[in-house]
């Protein structure tokens, strides 16, 4: 939902209101390299994030799933393409594209939609996506990206992955994993994303060299020390990571 949440006056939301470290946008990644750049996901904070990074145009966006916090910025992206007279290139599994077009039927006027088949290449990265369990919300997609021997994965919206769904998460240099709460007390059937405690157990199992937790709600206070292992950190707005 982004932090601060409009209705909330908790310490984390108050810090966020005062432009503190806890002010955070909906999860997204901008990958930059000499071979080009692309974004992963385009939520409702897309415009604000673009302004913050002083990026004027996004040519390519890879989408994980068709939930509002991951696609709510698509109409603004399409509008920017219109005014720049350039076409945007959207990449997603076919079923995700189908929902996007149902929701925003005018987007193909500005955006080319590319269904992902057996992997794709973007900015020199070889990318493979697979379906991951997203709890009460059904399924999302995670992506495994490889370039010159560096391997990382983006899995923002998942919970209780099966062994098969965990398989592509082995042998990673970096894992970016969504964790909304530190310890989510709600009943399992109502949940949709790992909490930090569960995520740490998952890391024990798959042993990525390094991990970053994203998709953080106002339950997580970046000013607090959660005693995370040295190779695990919390993402924050504007964080940059060197992929090597
Ligand atoms: Zn709050
Ligand atoms: Zn999400």
JSON list of C-alpha atoms and ligand atoms in Angstrom, two decimals:
[
{"chain": "A", "resi": 1, "resn": "UNK", "atom": "CA", "xyz": [0.00, 0.00, 0.00]},
{"chain": "A", "resi": 2, "resn": "UNK", "atom": "CA", "xyz": [2.98, 2.34, 0.22]},
{"chain": "A", "resi": 3, "resn": "UNK", "atom": "CA", "xyz": [4.20, 4.08, 3.38]},
{"chain": "A", "resi": 4, "resn": "UNK", "atom": "CA", "xyz": [2.74, 6.24, 4.88]},
{"chain": "A", "resi": 5, "resn": "UNK", "atom": "CA", "xyz": [-0.70, 4.70, 4.67]},
{"chain": "A", "resi": 6, "resn": "UNK", "atom": "CA", "xyz": [-3.28, 7.45, 4.44]},
{"chain": "A", "resi": 7, "resn": "UNK", "atom": "CA", "xyz": [-5.36, 6.24, 7.40]},
{"chain": "A", "resi": 8, "resn": "UNK", "atom": "CA", "xyz": [-2.48, 5.42, 9.74]},
{"chain": "A", "resi": 9, "resn": "UNK", "atom": "CA", "xyz": [-0.68, 7.36, 12.46]},
{"chain": "A", "resi": 10, "resn": "UNK", "atom": "CA", "xyz": [1.78, 4.71, 13.60]},
{"chain": "A", "resi": 11, "resn": "UNK", "atom": "CA", "xyz": [5.41, 5.70, 14.24]},
{"chain": "A", "resi": 12, "resn": "UNK", "atom": "CA", "xyz": [6.58, 4.35, 10.89]},
{"chain": "A", "resi": 13, "resn": "UNK", "atom": "CA", "xyz": [3.88, 6.21, 8.94]},
{"chain": "A", "resi": 14, "resn": "UNK", "atom": "CA", "xyz": [4.64, 9.42, 10.89]},
{"chain": "A", "resi": 15, "resn": "UNK", "atom": "CA", "xyz": [8.35, 9.09, 10.09]},
{"chain": "A", "resi": 16, "resn": "UNK", "atom": "CA", "xyz": [7.43, 8.55, 6.44]},
{"chain": "A", "resi": 17, "resn": "UNK", "atom": "CA", "xyz": [5.26, 11.70, 6.50]},
{"chain": "A", "resi": 18, "resn": "UNK", "atom": "CA", "xyz": [8.22, 13.68, 7.73]},
{"chain": "A", "resi": 19, "resn": "UNK", "atom": "CA", "xyz": [10.19, 12.40, 4.73]},
{"chain": "A", "resi": 20, "resn": "UNK", "atom": "CA", "xyz": [12.11, 9.96, 6.92]},
{"chain": "A", "resi": 21, "resn": "UNK", "atom": "CA", "xyz": [13.76, 6.72, 5.82]},
{"chain": "A", "resi": 22, "resn": "UNK", "atom": "CA", "xyz": [10.44, 4.90, 6.05]},
{"chain": "A", "resi": 23, "resn": "UNK", "atom": "CA", "xyz": [8.83, 6.78, 3.17]},
{"chain": "A", "resi": 24, "resn": "UNK", "atom": "CA", "xyz": [8.51, 4.08, 0.56]},
{"chain": "A", "resi": 25, "resn": "UNK", "atom": "CA", "xyz": [6.97, 3.57, -2.82]},
{"chain": "A", "resi": 26, "resn": "UNK", "atom": "CA", "xyz": [5.41, 0.42, -4.22]},
{"chain": "A", "resi": 27, "resn": "UNK", "atom": "CA", "xyz": [8.17, -2.07, -5.15]},
{"chain": "A", "resi": 28, "resn": "UNK", "atom": "CA", "xyz": [9.97, -1.63, -8.43]},
{"chain": "A", "resi": 29, "resn": "UNK", "atom": "CA", "xyz": [13.47, -2.05, -9.84]},
{"chain": "A", "resi": 30, "resn": "UNK", "atom": "CA", "xyz": [15.33, -0.06, -12.48]},
{"chain": "A", "resi": 31, "resn": "UNK", "atom": "CA", "xyz": [18.15, -2.06, -14.06]},
{"chain": "A", "resi": 32, "resn": "UNK", "atom": "CA", "xyz": [20.85, -0.06, -15.75]},
{"chain": "A", "resi": 33, "resn": "UNK", "atom": "CA", "xyz": [23.81, -1.36, -17.72]},
{"chain": "A", "resi": 34, "resn": "UNK", "atom": "CA", "xyz": [25.82, -0.44, -20.77]},
{"chain": "A", "resi": 35, "resn": "UNK", "atom": "CA", "xyz": [23.63, -2.77, -22.82]},
{"chain": "A", "resi": 36, "resn": "UNK", "atom": "CA", "xyz": [20.51, -0.79, -21.93]},
{"chain": "A", "resi": 37, "resn": "UNK", "atom": "CA", "xyz": [17.99, -0.50, -19.15]},
{"chain": "A", "resi": 38, "resn": "UNK", "atom": "CA", "xyz": [14.60, -1.74, -18.11]},
{"chain": "A", "resi": 39, "resn": "UNK", "atom": "CA", "xyz": [12.22, -1.67, -15.16]},
{"chain": "A", "resi": 40, "resn": "UNK", "atom": "CA", "xyz": [10.58, -4.46, -13.27]},
{"chain": "A", "resi": 41, "resn": "UNK", "atom": "CA", "xyz": [6.97, -3.52, -12.44]},
{"chain": "A", "resi": 42, "resn": "UNK", "atom": "CA", "xyz": [5.15, -0.25, -12.82]},
{"chain": "A", "resi": 43, "resn": "UNK", "atom": "CA", "xyz": [3.02, 0.47, -9.76]},
{"chain": "A", "resi": 44, "resn": "UNK", "atom": "CA", "xyz": [1.11, 3.63, -8.89]},
{"chain": "A", "resi": 45, "resn": "UNK", "atom": "CA", "xyz": [4.34, 5.28, -7.64]},
{"chain": "A", "resi": 46, "resn": "UNK", "atom": "CA", "xyz": [5.97, 4.92, -11.06]},
{"chain": "A", "resi": 47, "resn": "UNK", "atom": "CA", "xyz": [5.70, 8.64, -11.88]},
{"chain": "A", "resi": 48, "resn": "UNK", "atom": "CA", "xyz": [7.10, 9.72, -8.49]},
{"chain": "A", "resi": 49, "resn": "UNK", "atom": "CA", "xyz": [9.97, 7.23, -8.76]},
{"chain": "A", "resi": 50, "resn": "UNK", "atom": "CA", "xyz": [10.82, 8.39, -12.29]},
{"chain": "A", "resi": 51, "resn": "UNK", "atom": "CA", "xyz": [10.87, 12.01, -11.08]},
{"chain": "A", "resi": 52, "resn": "UNK", "atom": "CA", "xyz": [13.04, 11.11, -8.13]},
{"chain": "A", "resi": 53, "resn": "UNK", "atom": "CA", "xyz": [15.59, 9.43, -10.39]},
{"chain": "A", "resi": 54, "resn": "UNK", "atom": "CA", "xyz": [15.27, 12.10, -13.08]},
{"chain": "A", "resi": 55, "resn": "UNK", "atom": "CA", "xyz": [14.55, 9.47, -15.71]},
{"chain": "A", "resi": 56, "resn": "UNK", "atom": "CA", "xyz": [12.34, 10.85, -18.48]},
{"chain": "A", "resi": 57, "resn": "UNK", "atom": "CA", "xyz": [11.55, 7.74, -20.46]},
{"chain": "A", "resi": 58, "resn": "UNK", "atom": "CA", "xyz": [11.18, 4.04, -19.82]},
{"chain": "A", "resi": 59, "resn": "UNK", "atom": "CA", "xyz": [11.33, 1.97, -22.96]},
{"chain": "A", "resi": 60, "resn": "UNK", "atom": "CA", "xyz": [11.03, -1.52, -21.47]},
{"chain": "A", "resi": 61, "resn": "UNK", "atom": "CA", "xyz": [9.12, -2.80, -18.45]},
{"chain": "A", "resi": 62, "resn": "UNK", "atom": "CA", "xyz": [8.91, -6.38, -17.25]},
{"chain": "A", "resi": 63, "resn": "UNK", "atom": "CA", "xyz": [5.79, -7.10, -15.16]},
{"chain": "A", "resi": 64, "resn": "UNK", "atom": "CA", "xyz": [5.48, -9.73, -12.41]},
{"chain": "A", "resi": 65, "resn": "UNK", "atom": "CA", "xyz": [1.69, -9.85, -12.09]},
{"chain": "A", "resi": 66, "resn": "UNK", "atom": "CA", "xyz": [-1.41, -7.75, -12.63]},
{"chain": "A", "resi": 67, "resn": "UNK", "atom": "CA", "xyz": [-2.04, -6.42, -9.13]},
{"chain": "A", "resi": 68, "resn": "UNK", "atom": "CA", "xyz": [-2.56, -2.68, -8.71]},
{"chain": "A", "resi": 69, "resn": "UNK", "atom": "CA", "xyz": [0.66, -2.17, -6.72]},
{"chain": "A", "resi": 70, "resn": "UNK", "atom": "CA", "xyz": [2.60, -3.57, -9.72]},
{"chain": "A", "resi": 71, "resn": "UNK", "atom": "CA", "xyz": [0.67, -2.20, -12.70]},
{"chain": "A", "resi": 72, "resn": "UNK", "atom": "CA", "xyz": [-1.16, 0.92, -11.45]},
{"chain": "A", "resi": 73, "resn": "UNK", "atom": "CA", "xyz": [1.40, 3.18, -13.18]},
{"chain": "A", "resi": 74, "resn": "UNK", "atom": "CA", "xyz": [0.91, 1.69, -16.65]},
{"chain": "A", "resi": 75, "resn": "UNK", "atom": "CA", "xyz": [-1.57, 4.37, -17.83]},
{"chain": "A", "resi": 76, "resn": "UNK", "atom": "CA", "xyz": [0.94, 7.10, -16.87]},
{"chain": "A", "resi": 77, "resn": "UNK", "atom": "CA", "xyz": [3.75, 5.23, -18.60]},
{"chain": "A", "resi": 78, "resn": "UNK", "atom": "CA", "xyz": [1.60, 4.94, -21.74]},
{"chain": "A", "resi": 79, "resn": "UNK", "atom": "CA", "xyz": [0.76, 8.63, -21.52]},
{"chain": "A", "resi": 80, "resn": "UNK", "atom": "CA", "xyz": [4.47, 9.53, -21.36]},
{"chain": "A", "resi": 81, "resn": "UNK", "atom": "CA", "xyz": [5.08, 7.37, -24.44]},
{"chain": "A", "resi": 82, "resn": "UNK", "atom": "CA", "xyz": [2.31, 9.23, -26.22]},
{"chain": "A", "resi": 83, "resn": "UNK", "atom": "CA", "xyz": [3.81, 12.65, -25.51]},
{"chain": "A", "resi": 84, "resn": "UNK", "atom": "CA", "xyz": [7.32, 11.54, -26.43]},
{"chain": "A", "resi": 85, "resn": "UNK", "atom": "CA", "xyz": [5.97, 9.86, -29.54]},
{"chain": "A", "resi": 86, "resn": "UNK", "atom": "CA", "xyz": [7.75, 6.61, -28.69]},
{"chain": "A", "resi": 87, "resn": "UNK", "atom": "CA", "xyz": [6.37, 3.16, -28.01]},
{"chain": "A", "resi": 88, "resn": "UNK", "atom": "CA", "xyz": [6.85, 1.37, -24.72]},
{"chain": "A", "resi": 89, "resn": "UNK", "atom": "CA", "xyz": [7.70, -2.34, -24.66]},
{"chain": "A", "resi": 90, "resn": "UNK", "atom": "CA", "xyz": [5.90, -4.34, -21.99]},
{"chain": "A", "resi": 91, "resn": "UNK", "atom": "CA", "xyz": [6.99, -7.91, -21.19]},
{"chain": "A", "resi": 92, "resn": "UNK", "atom": "CA", "xyz": [4.87, -10.30, -19.15]},
{"chain": "A", "resi": 93, "resn": "UNK", "atom": "CA", "xyz": [3.37, -13.79, -19.30]},
{"chain": "A", "resi": 94, "resn": "UNK", "atom": "CA", "xyz": [0.37, -13.94, -21.64]},
{"chain": "A", "resi": 95, "resn": "UNK", "atom": "CA", "xyz": [-2.15, -14.38, -18.80]},
{"chain": "A", "resi": 96, "resn": "UNK", "atom": "CA", "xyz": [-0.83, -11.21, -17.15]},
{"chain": "A", "resi": 97, "resn": "UNK", "atom": "CA", "xyz": [-1.06, -9.27, -20.43]},
{"chain": "A", "resi": 98, "resn": "UNK", "atom": "CA", "xyz": [-4.66, -10.45, -20.82]},
{"chain": "A", "resi": 99, "resn": "UNK", "atom": "CA", "xyz": [-5.62, -9.00, -17.42]},
{"chain": "A", "resi": 100, "resn": "UNK", "atom": "CA", "xyz": [-3.73, -5.74, -18.10]},
{"chain": "A", "resi": 101, "resn": "UNK", "atom": "CA", "xyz": [-5.61, -5.24, -21.38]},
{"chain": "A", "resi": 102, "resn": "UNK", "atom": "CA", "xyz": [-8.93, -6.05, -19.73]},
{"chain": "A", "resi": 103, "resn": "UNK", "atom": "CA", "xyz": [-8.21, -3.46, -17.07]},
{"chain": "A", "resi": 104, "resn": "UNK", "atom": "CA", "xyz": [-6.71, -0.75, -19.31]},
{"chain": "A", "resi": 105, "resn": "UNK", "atom": "CA", "xyz": [-8.02, -1.47, -22.83]},
{"chain": "A", "resi": 106, "resn": "UNK", "atom": "CA", "xyz": [-6.40, 1.65, -24.32]},
{"chain": "A", "resi": 107, "resn": "UNK", "atom": "CA", "xyz": [-2.78, 0.73, -23.47]},
{"chain": "A", "resi": 108, "resn": "UNK", "atom": "CA", "xyz": [-1.94, -1.13, -26.72]},
{"chain": "A", "resi": 109, "resn": "UNK", "atom": "CA", "xyz": [-2.31, 2.28, -28.43]},
{"chain": "A", "resi": 110, "resn": "UNK", "atom": "CA", "xyz": [1.04, 3.23, -26.86]},
{"chain": "A", "resi": 111, "resn": "UNK", "atom": "CA", "xyz": [2.56, 0.00, -25.60]},
{"chain": "A", "resi": 112, "resn": "UNK", "atom": "CA", "xyz": [3.69, -3.13, -27.45]},
{"chain": "A", "resi": 113, "resn": "UNK", "atom": "CA", "xyz": [2.82, -6.18, -25.35]},
{"chain": "A", "resi": 114, "resn": "UNK", "atom": "CA", "xyz": [5.29, -9.07, -25.52]},
{"chain": "A", "resi": 115, "resn": "UNK", "atom": "CA", "xyz": [4.21, -12.40, -24.04]},
{"chain": "A", "resi": 116, "resn": "UNK", "atom": "CA", "xyz": [7.16, -14.16, -22.40]},
{"chain": "A", "resi": 117, "resn": "UNK", "atom": "CA", "xyz": [7.66, -17.67, -23.64]},
{"chain": "A", "resi": 118, "resn": "UNK", "atom": "CA", "xyz": [10.74, -19.74, -22.85]},
{"chain": "A", "resi": 119, "resn": "UNK", "atom": "CA", "xyz": [12.70, -16.83, -21.40]},
{"chain": "A", "resi": 120, "resn": "UNK", "atom": "CA", "xyz": [13.78, -13.56, -22.92]},
{"chain": "A", "resi": 121, "resn": "UNK", "atom": "CA", "xyz": [16.76, -11.21, -23.28]},
{"chain": "A", "resi": 122, "resn": "UNK", "atom": "CA", "xyz": [16.60, -7.64, -21.99]},
{"chain": "A", "resi": 123, "resn": "UNK", "atom": "CA", "xyz": [19.62, -5.33, -21.80]},
{"chain": "A", "resi": 124, "resn": "UNK", "atom": "CA", "xyz": [21.97, -8.29, -22.04]},
{"chain": "A", "resi": 125, "resn": "UNK", "atom": "CA", "xyz": [20.25, -10.21, -19.23]},
{"chain": "A", "resi": 126, "resn": "UNK", "atom": "CA", "xyz": [18.89, -13.67, -19.89]},
{"chain": "A", "resi": 127, "resn": "UNK", "atom": "CA", "xyz": [15.60, -13.81, -18.00]},
{"chain": "A", "resi": 128, "resn": "UNK", "atom": "CA", "xyz": [13.42, -16.72, -17.05]},
{"chain": "A", "resi": 129, "resn": "UNK", "atom": "CA", "xyz": [10.12, -16.36, -15.26]},
{"chain": "A", "resi": 130, "resn": "UNK", "atom": "CA", "xyz": [8.12, -18.91, -13.33]},
{"chain": "A", "resi": 131, "resn": "UNK", "atom": "CA", "xyz": [4.87, -19.04, -11.41]},
{"chain": "A", "resi": 132, "resn": "UNK", "atom": "CA", "xyz": [5.09, -18.58, -7.64]},
{"chain": "A", "resi": 133, "resn": "UNK", "atom": "CA", "xyz": [2.38, -19.04, -5.02]},
{"chain": "A", "resi": 134, "resn": "UNK", "atom": "CA", "xyz": [0.96, -15.70, -3.85]},
{"chain": "A", "resi": 135, "resn": "UNK", "atom": "CA", "xyz": [-1.31, -17.00, -1.06]},
{"chain": "A", "resi": 136, "resn": "UNK", "atom": "CA", "xyz": [-4.86, -15.72, -1.01]},
{"chain": "A", "resi": 137, "resn": "UNK", "atom": "CA", "xyz": [-4.04, -13.67, -4.12]},
{"chain": "A", "resi": 138, "resn": "UNK", "atom": "CA", "xyz": [-3.35, -16.68, -6.32]},
{"chain": "A", "resi": 139, "resn": "UNK", "atom": "CA", "xyz": [-0.13, -16.57, -8.33]},
{"chain": "A", "resi": 140, "resn": "UNK", "atom": "CA", "xyz": [2.55, -14.11, -9.24]},
{"chain": "A", "resi": 141, "resn": "UNK", "atom": "CA", "xyz": [5.70, -14.56, -11.33]},
{"chain": "A", "resi": 142, "resn": "UNK", "atom": "CA", "xyz": [9.30, -14.44, -10.17]},
{"chain": "A", "resi": 143, "resn": "UNK", "atom": "CA", "xyz": [12.24, -13.81, -12.50]},
{"chain": "A", "resi": 144, "resn": "UNK", "atom": "CA", "xyz": [15.74, -15.26, -12.57]},
{"chain": "A", "resi": 145, "resn": "UNK", "atom": "CA", "xyz": [18.25, -13.06, -14.41]},
{"chain": "A", "resi": 146, "resn": "UNK", "atom": "CA", "xyz": [21.69, -14.09, -15.64]},
{"chain": "A", "resi": 147, "resn": "UNK", "atom": "CA", "xyz": [24.50, -12.13, -17.26]},
{"chain": "A", "resi": 148, "resn": "UNK", "atom": "CA", "xyz": [28.20, -13.04, -17.52]},
{"chain": "A", "resi": 149, "resn": "UNK", "atom": "CA", "xyz": [27.92, -15.56, -14.70]},
{"chain": "A", "resi": 150, "resn": "UNK", "atom": "CA", "xyz": [26.09, -13.24, -12.29]},
{"chain": "A", "resi": 151, "resn": "UNK", "atom": "CA", "xyz": [22.71, -14.66, -11.26]},
{"chain": "A", "resi": 152, "resn": "UNK", "atom": "CA", "xyz": [19.99, -12.94, -9.30]},
{"chain": "A", "resi": 153, "resn": "UNK", "atom": "CA", "xyz": [16.26, -13.31, -8.79]},
{"chain": "A", "resi": 154, "resn": "UNK", "atom": "CA", "xyz": [13.36, -10.96, -8.18]},
{"chain": "A", "resi": 155, "resn": "UNK", "atom": "CA", "xyz": [10.48, -12.48, -6.23]},
{"chain": "A", "resi": 156, "resn": "UNK", "atom": "CA", "xyz": [8.42, -9.66, -4.74]},
{"chain": "A", "resi": 157, "resn": "UNK", "atom": "CA", "xyz": [5.07, -11.36, -4.11]},
{"chain": "A", "resi": 158, "resn": "UNK", "atom": "CA", "xyz": [5.24, -14.93, -2.88]},
{"chain": "A", "resi": 159, "resn": "UNK", "atom": "CA", "xyz": [4.60, -17.10, 0.15]},
{"chain": "A", "resi": 160, "resn": "UNK", "atom": "CA", "xyz": [5.02, -20.77, 1.05]},
{"chain": "A", "resi": 161, "resn": "UNK", "atom": "CA", "xyz": [6.78, -21.72, -2.17]},
{"chain": "A", "resi": 162, "resn": "UNK", "atom": "CA", "xyz": [6.68, -25.38, -3.15]},
{"chain": "A", "resi": 163, "resn": "UNK", "atom": "CA", "xyz": [9.96, -27.25, -3.70]},
{"chain": "A", "resi": 164, "resn": "UNK", "atom": "CA", "xyz": [9.46, -26.91, -7.43]},
{"chain": "A", "resi": 165, "resn": "UNK", "atom": "CA", "xyz": [8.90, -23.15, -7.14]},
{"chain": "A", "resi": 166, "resn": "UNK", "atom": "CA", "xyz": [11.99, -22.81, -4.96]},
{"chain": "A", "resi": 167, "resn": "UNK", "atom": "CA", "xyz": [14.24, -24.66, -7.41]},
{"chain": "A", "resi": 168, "resn": "UNK", "atom": "CA", "xyz": [15.19, -21.59, -9.55]},
{"chain": "A", "resi": 169, "resn": "UNK", "atom": "CA", "xyz": [16.13, -19.73, -6.34]},
{"chain": "A", "resi": 170, "resn": "UNK", "atom": "CA", "xyz": [19.17, -21.94, -5.73]},
{"chain": "A", "resi": 171, "resn": "UNK", "atom": "CA", "xyz": [22.68, -20.75, -6.65]},
{"chain": "A", "resi": 172, "resn": "UNK", "atom": "CA", "xyz": [21.91, -17.02, -6.55]},
{"chain": "A", "resi": 173, "resn": "UNK", "atom": "CA", "xyz": [24.38, -14.17, -6.09]},
{"chain": "A", "resi": 174, "resn": "UNK", "atom": "CA", "xyz": [21.46, -11.99, -5.01]},
{"chain": "A", "resi": 175, "resn": "UNK", "atom": "CA", "xyz": [17.82, -12.59, -4.09]},
{"chain": "A", "resi": 176, "resn": "UNK", "atom": "CA", "xyz": [15.34, -9.74, -3.87]},
{"chain": "A", "resi": 177, "resn": "UNK", "atom": "CA", "xyz": [12.41, -11.12, -1.92]},
{"chain": "A", "resi": 178, "resn": "UNK", "atom": "CA", "xyz": [9.15, -9.51, -0.80]},
{"chain": "A", "resi": 179, "resn": "UNK", "atom": "CA", "xyz": [8.46, -9.52, 2.95]},
{"chain": "A", "resi": 180, "resn": "UNK", "atom": "CA", "xyz": [5.55, -7.34, 4.06]},
{"chain": "A", "resi": 181, "resn": "UNK", "atom": "CA", "xyz": [5.75, -7.84, 7.83]},
{"chain": "A", "resi": 182, "resn": "UNK", "atom": "CA", "xyz": [8.35, -8.95, 10.39]},
{"chain": "A", "resi": 183, "resn": "UNK", "atom": "CA", "xyz": [6.00, -11.58, 11.77]},
{"chain": "A", "resi": 184, "resn": "UNK", "atom": "CA", "xyz": [2.53, -11.58, 10.31]},
{"chain": "A", "resi": 185, "resn": "UNK", "atom": "CA", "xyz": [0.01, -12.81, 12.86]},
{"chain": "A", "resi": 186, "resn": "UNK", "atom": "CA", "xyz": [-2.96, -13.02, 10.49]},
{"chain": "A", "resi": 187, "resn": "UNK", "atom": "CA", "xyz": [-4.32, -16.43, 9.64]},
{"chain": "A", "resi": 188, "resn": "UNK", "atom": "CA", "xyz": [-2.39, -18.14, 6.84]},
{"chain": "A", "resi": 189, "resn": "UNK", "atom": "CA", "xyz": [-5.41, -18.35, 4.52]},
{"chain": "A", "resi": 190, "resn": "UNK", "atom": "CA", "xyz": [-5.64, -14.53, 4.53]},
{"chain": "A", "resi": 191, "resn": "UNK", "atom": "CA", "xyz": [-1.95, -13.93, 3.77]},
{"chain": "A", "resi": 192, "resn": "UNK", "atom": "CA", "xyz": [-0.13, -13.39, 0.49]},
{"chain": "A", "resi": 193, "resn": "UNK", "atom": "CA", "xyz": [3.56, -12.51, 1.06]},
{"chain": "A", "resi": 194, "resn": "UNK", "atom": "CA", "xyz": [6.37, -13.97, 3.19]},
{"chain": "A", "resi": 195, "resn": "UNK", "atom": "CA", "xyz": [7.16, -12.30, 6.49]},
{"chain": "A", "resi": 196, "resn": "UNK", "atom": "CA", "xyz": [10.78, -11.72, 7.51]},
{"chain": "A", "resi": 197, "resn": "UNK", "atom": "CA", "xyz": [10.91, -14.65, 9.93]},
{"chain": "A", "resi": 198, "resn": "UNK", "atom": "CA", "xyz": [9.76, -17.08, 7.26]},
{"chain": "A", "resi": 199, "resn": "UNK", "atom": "CA", "xyz": [12.03, -15.47, 4.69]},
{"chain": "A", "resi": 200, "resn": "UNK", "atom": "CA", "xyz": [15.08, -16.05, 6.91]},
{"chain": "A", "resi": 201, "resn": "UNK", "atom": "CA", "xyz": [14.16, -19.73, 7.03]},
{"chain": "A", "resi": 202, "resn": "UNK", "atom": "CA", "xyz": [13.87, -19.80, 3.25]},
{"chain": "A", "resi": 203, "resn": "UNK", "atom": "CA", "xyz": [17.33, -18.21, 2.96]},
{"chain": "A", "resi": 204, "resn": "UNK", "atom": "CA", "xyz": [18.78, -20.96, 5.18]},
{"chain": "A", "resi": 205, "resn": "UNK", "atom": "CA", "xyz": [17.49, -23.42, 2.66]},
{"chain": "A", "resi": 206, "resn": "UNK", "atom": "CA", "xyz": [18.41, -21.77, -0.65]},
{"chain": "A", "resi": 207, "resn": "UNK", "atom": "CA", "xyz": [21.56, -19.94, 0.56]},
{"chain": "A", "resi": 208, "resn": "UNK", "atom": "CA", "xyz": [21.79, -16.91, -1.75]},
{"chain": "A", "resi": 209, "resn": "UNK", "atom": "CA", "xyz": [25.10, -15.03, -1.35]},
{"chain": "A", "resi": 210, "resn": "UNK", "atom": "CA", "xyz": [23.18, -11.89, -0.57]},
{"chain": "A", "resi": 211, "resn": "UNK", "atom": "CA", "xyz": [19.51, -10.95, -0.03]},
{"chain": "A", "resi": 212, "resn": "UNK", "atom": "CA", "xyz": [17.40, -7.83, 0.03]},
{"chain": "A", "resi": 213, "resn": "UNK", "atom": "CA", "xyz": [13.88, -7.67, 1.43]},
{"chain": "A", "resi": 214, "resn": "UNK", "atom": "CA", "xyz": [11.45, -5.44, -0.45]},
{"chain": "A", "resi": 215, "resn": "UNK", "atom": "CA", "xyz": [7.63, -4.94, -0.59]},
{"chain": "A", "resi": 216, "resn": "UNK", "atom": "CA", "xyz": [7.82, -3.75, 3.05]},
{"chain": "A", "resi": 217, "resn": "UNK", "atom": "CA", "xyz": [4.69, -2.47, 4.78]},
{"chain": "A", "resi": 218, "resn": "UNK", "atom": "CA", "xyz": [4.45, 0.03, 7.65]},
{"chain": "A", "resi": 219, "resn": "UNK", "atom": "CA", "xyz": [5.07, -2.90, 9.99]},
{"chain": "A", "resi": 220, "resn": "UNK", "atom": "CA", "xyz": [8.79, -2.62, 9.16]},
{"chain": "A", "resi": 221, "resn": "UNK", "atom": "CA", "xyz": [10.75, 0.26, 10.70]},
{"chain": "A", "resi": 222, "resn": "UNK", "atom": "CA", "xyz": [14.02, 0.92, 8.88]},
{"chain": "A", "resi": 223, "resn": "UNK", "atom": "CA", "xyz": [15.38, 2.71, 11.97]},
{"chain": "A", "resi": 224, "resn": "UNK", "atom": "CA", "xyz": [15.19, -0.51, 13.95]},
{"chain": "A", "resi": 225, "resn": "UNK", "atom": "CA", "xyz": [17.85, -3.21, 14.12]},
{"chain": "A", "resi": 226, "resn": "UNK", "atom": "CA", "xyz": [16.22, -6.56, 13.34]},
{"chain": "A", "resi": 227, "resn": "UNK", "atom": "CA", "xyz": [19.46, -8.45, 13.87]},
{"chain": "A", "resi": 228, "resn": "UNK", "atom": "CA", "xyz": [19.50, -9.68, 10.28]},
{"chain": "A", "resi": 229, "resn": "UNK", "atom": "CA", "xyz": [22.50, -11.72, 9.09]},
{"chain": "A", "resi": 230, "resn": "UNK", "atom": "CA", "xyz": [25.34, -9.66, 7.52]},
{"chain": "A", "resi": 231, "resn": "UNK", "atom": "CA", "xyz": [24.37, -10.69, 3.98]},
{"chain": "A", "resi": 232, "resn": "UNK", "atom": "CA", "xyz": [20.70, -9.70, 4.38]},
{"chain": "A", "resi": 233, "resn": "UNK", "atom": "CA", "xyz": [19.39, -6.12, 4.24]},
{"chain": "A", "resi": 234, "resn": "UNK", "atom": "CA", "xyz": [16.13, -4.21, 3.95]},
{"chain": "A", "resi": 235, "resn": "UNK", "atom": "CA", "xyz": [15.46, -2.28, 0.76]},
{"chain": "A", "resi": 236, "resn": "UNK", "atom": "CA", "xyz": [14.58, 1.40, 0.96]},
{"chain": "A", "resi": 237, "resn": "UNK", "atom": "CA", "xyz": [13.40, 4.06, -1.44]},
{"chain": "A", "resi": 238, "resn": "UNK", "atom": "CA", "xyz": [16.18, 4.93, -3.87]},
{"chain": "A", "resi": 239, "resn": "UNK", "atom": "CA", "xyz": [18.51, 2.12, -2.79]},
{"chain": "A", "resi": 240, "resn": "UNK", "atom": "CA", "xyz": [21.10, 1.23, -5.44]},
{"chain": "A", "resi": 241, "resn": "UNK", "atom": "CA", "xyz": [22.78, -2.16, -5.72]},
{"chain": "A", "resi": 242, "resn": "UNK", "atom": "CA", "xyz": [25.82, -3.04, -7.80]},
{"chain": "A", "resi": 243, "resn": "UNK", "atom": "CA", "xyz": [25.24, -6.34, -9.60]},
{"chain": "A", "resi": 244, "resn": "UNK", "atom": "CA", "xyz": [28.68, -7.92, -9.66]},
{"chain": "B", "resi": 1, "resn": "LIG", "atom": "ZN1", "xyz": [1.23, 2.93, 9.80]},
{"chain": "B", "resi": 2, "resn": "LIG", "atom": "ZN1", "xyz": [2.60, -6.63, -4.46]}
]
